[in-house]
Amino acid sequence: MLRFLPALTLLAMLGPVVAGLWGTALPALGHLPAAGLTGPSLDPFWDLFNWAGLGTAVRLSVMVGLVATSVSLTIVVFITAGWSGTRSFHILERMLSPLLSVPHAAAAFGLAFLIAPSGWISRLLSPAFTGWDRPPDLLIVQDPLGLAMIAGLVIKEVPFLLLMTIAAMGQAQPRRSLLVAQSLGYGRLTGWLKTVFPRVYTQIRLPVYVVIAYSMSIVDVAVILGPSTPPTLSVQIVKWMSDPDLSMRLTGAAAALLQLALVIGALGFWWCGERIVARLGHQWIISGRRGQFDPSIRIFALGLGSISGAAILFGLAGLAVWSFAAFWSFPNILPDGFTLRTWARHGPDAFATLGETFLVAGIAVLLALALVLGCLEAEHRSGRGLTLRGLWLLYLPLLVPQTAFLPGLQTLLLNLGADVGRLPVIFAHLVFVLPYVFLSLGDPWRSWDSRYATVASALGARPWIVFWQVRVPMLLRPILTATAVGIAVSVGQYLATLLIGGGRVSTLTTEAVALASGGDRRAIGVYGLMQTLAALVPFTLALIIPTVLWRNRRGLHE
Amino acid sequence: MNKGLILRKVCILRAGIPLIEVDYAIAAGEILTVMGPSGVGKSTLLAYLTGTLATTFTGMGQVLLDGLDITKYPPHARRIGILFQDDLLFPHMSVGTNLAFGMPPGGSKASRLAQIEEALSDVGMAGFADRDPGTLSGGQKARVALVRMLLSNPRALLLDEAFSRLDAELRAQVRDLVFQTAKKRALPVLMVTHDIEDAQDAGGTIIKLKSLSKG
């Protein structure tokens, strides 16, 4: 049984991706029996190319993806280079780790509440500095260049890339390299960049690629912060896919294939960029320069990182204040009063949706845990570790743009006459939950001292006894953390729930994003806050449970 | 019946190249010491005997324990106890639960607990059953690890640098305790060490391994 688990895991992870791409390719070539159309034909692509907004939509997707990734990566690299090993770095790490679990949509709403013309920042500066006594008519959120959207992505990707970098540094022994570089007269930042960064980057390269693909194709953040006429390509794809006119799906499918091509192109572009940076970096190393601008760059990077973290924190605070706000006139910093009215009106629905959200997340994460633990145990018993090819397969569902295969999966289910609803949604979530659970649990699982297993079996314990009574309890903390990661991933899923659920499954995320166009800030506050809590509470439990359970076991707290 | 642990033409290979070879019969109550520089594959030999050899190695030859060919047995069925340089007490279990984990099943709860209490007092640790292993001293942990292994009723004993983490005074104490117990129970012992004092104290045959493959 255990032997087949790796294959089953691959099937659960890649099956929907492959089937979805197939389901996208068929209608893109004019084949959609459900609408009475049979291909092949290139008409969908002609329709797509005739859409007036295509150029702008494509430019937006590519720009947003590449700029958001470059900015996030630069901030993370300079913070790590300038500060790793210091107290400030530790504090920043502590501050940013919980932010990782904040759903993208909630962070985006929070940011919108900060930077909008009537947002907190404008209120703080008004009327003293700006002279505004009512919100200015400026398009700050949903600006045509996508700057607000880029900012929304950056504040979420900085914690992600920073934690990935910290994890990668464990293997690179940065302290010793840095010590050597410093003793040769290099500044901390330059020394780190020249000696540690090249090794760390190879480790975080796949996560960086994930950020590119994700930023280019994300829908929820684009709906909240991105421009609307025209929107990004991904948002337009979703519009076409949910059009009551089934033939619009053909155009949508063609656009989905274009989205896939764009992501592949952007990854290729980035790959070339890596080579250029590597060459320039090599020359920089040879030049022997010791880094005279280090101090100012260090301060600047830490400033940007702190702003990024603070933006999420104050954004969430904004959600909370709005959800309790009574009348709130501009430019007052706080509402005239606080009331429970919004919670009384939206709370019951929100809590019912929370139930559905946790049901979907719970089943998806349990399935993921069973598969991942089975795979890791099979790996342990056979003594064969994860190969580089296996790692790529693990990242594949995160690299293929969601907007390229989820619409196809929906069309395929439609053609098969299969019912949309909760079960397909759970399996669609599993596609994204599995890789994250695997990545989160893999390293702690493998670094467990396997001599414990040797001792236990020398004492006569069978393999499953060793697994359940020794290994799982000892690794309870990482297992619970992986569970929390999986729940956060599932809670944050927007497109998978929207498309595969066919409108019949609503989670906190789909409900929150649906509120975006209405502009009811109090309702958005309620749903955004609930969404954040749904992702954060499991993390808190993952910290508390082992501490309580093992309170008398000192060996597990080191 | 042949009491004892017999290593018949045991040879461990890595990538087809022989690493170590041992051909020796350890009689009941005898201590065989295997010495050699680090990296020579001493621990690999023990992994072959416990049935936990990594897939990068190939083991050849037979292992017989009390006349039984256990070469193909799974690790949990071999009845070979092992002590490492680290105590490896399960940190999530109390001292008593650690011991109960290793004891063969059967008997009432009361009798099992009594057995545990008796075994603990034999090594001067009466009343320690409910303690968290994380709060014990190095010497106490080493003794609990020994007791845990003995309570599982092994028929042979492997020592993998078992005393190297203990300081000099404690080291001699624990070593004597292990050796005396092994003699009393007539267990064949295979000790891997790089410490000449361990070897002299054991008083048995010493095999000095040298690297068969250079590099």
PDB file of N, CA, C and O in Angstrom, chain A residues 42 96 100 166 189 296 315 345 380 400 415 428 454 470 480 514:
ATOM      1  N   LEU A  42      -9.644  27.991 -35.417  1.00  0.00           N
ATOM      2  CA  LEU A  42      -8.817  28.995 -34.747  1.00  0.00           C
ATOM      3  C   LEU A  42      -9.624  30.236 -34.377  1.00  0.00           C
ATOM      4  O   LEU A  42      -9.072  31.226 -33.888  1.00  0.00           O
ATOM      5  N   LEU A  96       7.185  38.926  10.572  1.00  0.00           N
ATOM      6  CA  LEU A  96       6.712  38.591   9.238  1.00  0.00           C
ATOM      7  C   LEU A  96       6.144  37.169   9.147  1.00  0.00           C
ATOM      8  O   LEU A  96       5.260  36.918   8.341  1.00  0.00           O
ATOM      9  N   LEU A 100       2.664  35.543   6.849  1.00  0.00           N
ATOM     10  CA  LEU A 100       2.669  34.618   5.721  1.00  0.00           C
ATOM     11  C   LEU A 100       1.293  33.977   5.546  1.00  0.00           C
ATOM     12  O   LEU A 100       0.866  33.700   4.438  1.00  0.00           O
ATOM     13  N   ILE A 166      15.412  32.206   4.643  1.00  0.00           N
ATOM     14  CA  ILE A 166      15.920  31.784   5.951  1.00  0.00           C
ATOM     15  C   ILE A 166      16.077  30.268   5.986  1.00  0.00           C
ATOM     16  O   ILE A 166      17.078  29.734   6.463  1.00  0.00           O
ATOM     17  N   LEU A 189      26.983  43.654   4.118  1.00  0.00           N
ATOM     18  CA  LEU A 189      26.059  43.458   3.006  1.00  0.00           C
ATOM     19  C   LEU A 189      26.778  42.937   1.766  1.00  0.00           C
ATOM     20  O   LEU A 189      26.388  41.935   1.168  1.00  0.00           O
ATOM     21  N   SER A 296      24.017  52.668   4.092  1.00  0.00           N
ATOM     22  CA  SER A 296      22.761  53.301   3.696  1.00  0.00           C
ATOM     23  C   SER A 296      21.810  52.288   3.074  1.00  0.00           C
ATOM     24  O   SER A 296      20.603  52.327   3.314  1.00  0.00           O
ATOM     25  N   GLY A 315      -3.250  47.401   7.792  1.00  0.00           N
ATOM     26  CA  GLY A 315      -4.371  47.062   6.928  1.00  0.00           C
ATOM     27  C   GLY A 315      -5.388  46.193   7.668  1.00  0.00           C
ATOM     28  O   GLY A 315      -6.597  46.433   7.613  1.00  0.00           O
ATOM     29  N   ARG A 345     -25.404  42.134  11.495  1.00  0.00           N
ATOM     30  CA  ARG A 345     -26.017  41.904  10.184  1.00  0.00           C
ATOM     31  C   ARG A 345     -25.288  40.821   9.400  1.00  0.00           C
ATOM     32  O   ARG A 345     -25.901  39.949   8.808  1.00  0.00           O
ATOM     33  N   HIS A 380      11.438   7.048   3.791  1.00  0.00           N
ATOM     34  CA  HIS A 380      12.285   6.620   4.898  1.00  0.00           C
ATOM     35  C   HIS A 380      12.575   5.127   4.808  1.00  0.00           C
ATOM     36  O   HIS A 380      13.708   4.686   4.972  1.00  0.00           O
ATOM     37  N   VAL A 400       2.315  26.269 -12.913  1.00  0.00           N
ATOM     38  CA  VAL A 400       1.324  26.413 -13.980  1.00  0.00           C
ATOM     39  C   VAL A 400       0.305  27.438 -13.510  1.00  0.00           C
ATOM     40  O   VAL A 400      -0.245  27.309 -12.420  1.00  0.00           O
ATOM     41  N   ASN A 415     -18.553  19.263 -19.352  1.00  0.00           N
ATOM     42  CA  ASN A 415     -18.753  18.366 -20.481  1.00  0.00           C
ATOM     43  C   ASN A 415     -19.086  16.956 -20.033  1.00  0.00           C
ATOM     44  O   ASN A 415     -19.872  16.262 -20.660  1.00  0.00           O
ATOM     45  N   ALA A 428      -9.785  20.156  -5.946  1.00  0.00           N
ATOM     46  CA  ALA A 428      -9.055  21.270  -6.566  1.00  0.00           C
ATOM     47  C   ALA A 428      -8.150  21.954  -5.542  1.00  0.00           C
ATOM     48  O   ALA A 428      -7.014  22.320  -5.847  1.00  0.00           O
ATOM     49  N   THR A 454      16.055   3.093  14.681  1.00  0.00           N
ATOM     50  CA  THR A 454      16.894   1.904  14.862  1.00  0.00           C
ATOM     51  C   THR A 454      16.741   1.358  16.277  1.00  0.00           C
ATOM     52  O   THR A 454      16.539   0.154  16.470  1.00  0.00           O
ATOM     53  N   VAL A 470       6.586   6.720  17.972  1.00  0.00           N
ATOM     54  CA  VAL A 470       7.854   7.425  18.168  1.00  0.00           C
ATOM     55  C   VAL A 470       7.964   8.632  17.243  1.00  0.00           C
ATOM     56  O   VAL A 470       8.111   9.771  17.689  1.00  0.00           O
ATOM     57  N   LEU A 480       1.843  19.743  12.945  1.00  0.00           N
ATOM     58  CA  LEU A 480       0.783  20.725  13.169  1.00  0.00           C
ATOM     59  C   LEU A 480       1.036  22.002  12.366  1.00  0.00           C
ATOM     60  O   LEU A 480       0.105  22.615  11.842  1.00  0.00           O
ATOM     61  N   ALA A 514     -16.242  38.888  -3.526  1.00  0.00           N
ATOM     62  CA  ALA A 514     -17.498  39.288  -4.166  1.00  0.00           C
ATOM     63  C   ALA A 514     -17.959  40.651  -3.661  1.00  0.00           C
ATOM     64  O   ALA A 514     -18.649  41.387  -4.363  1.00  0.00           O
TER      65      ALA A 514
END
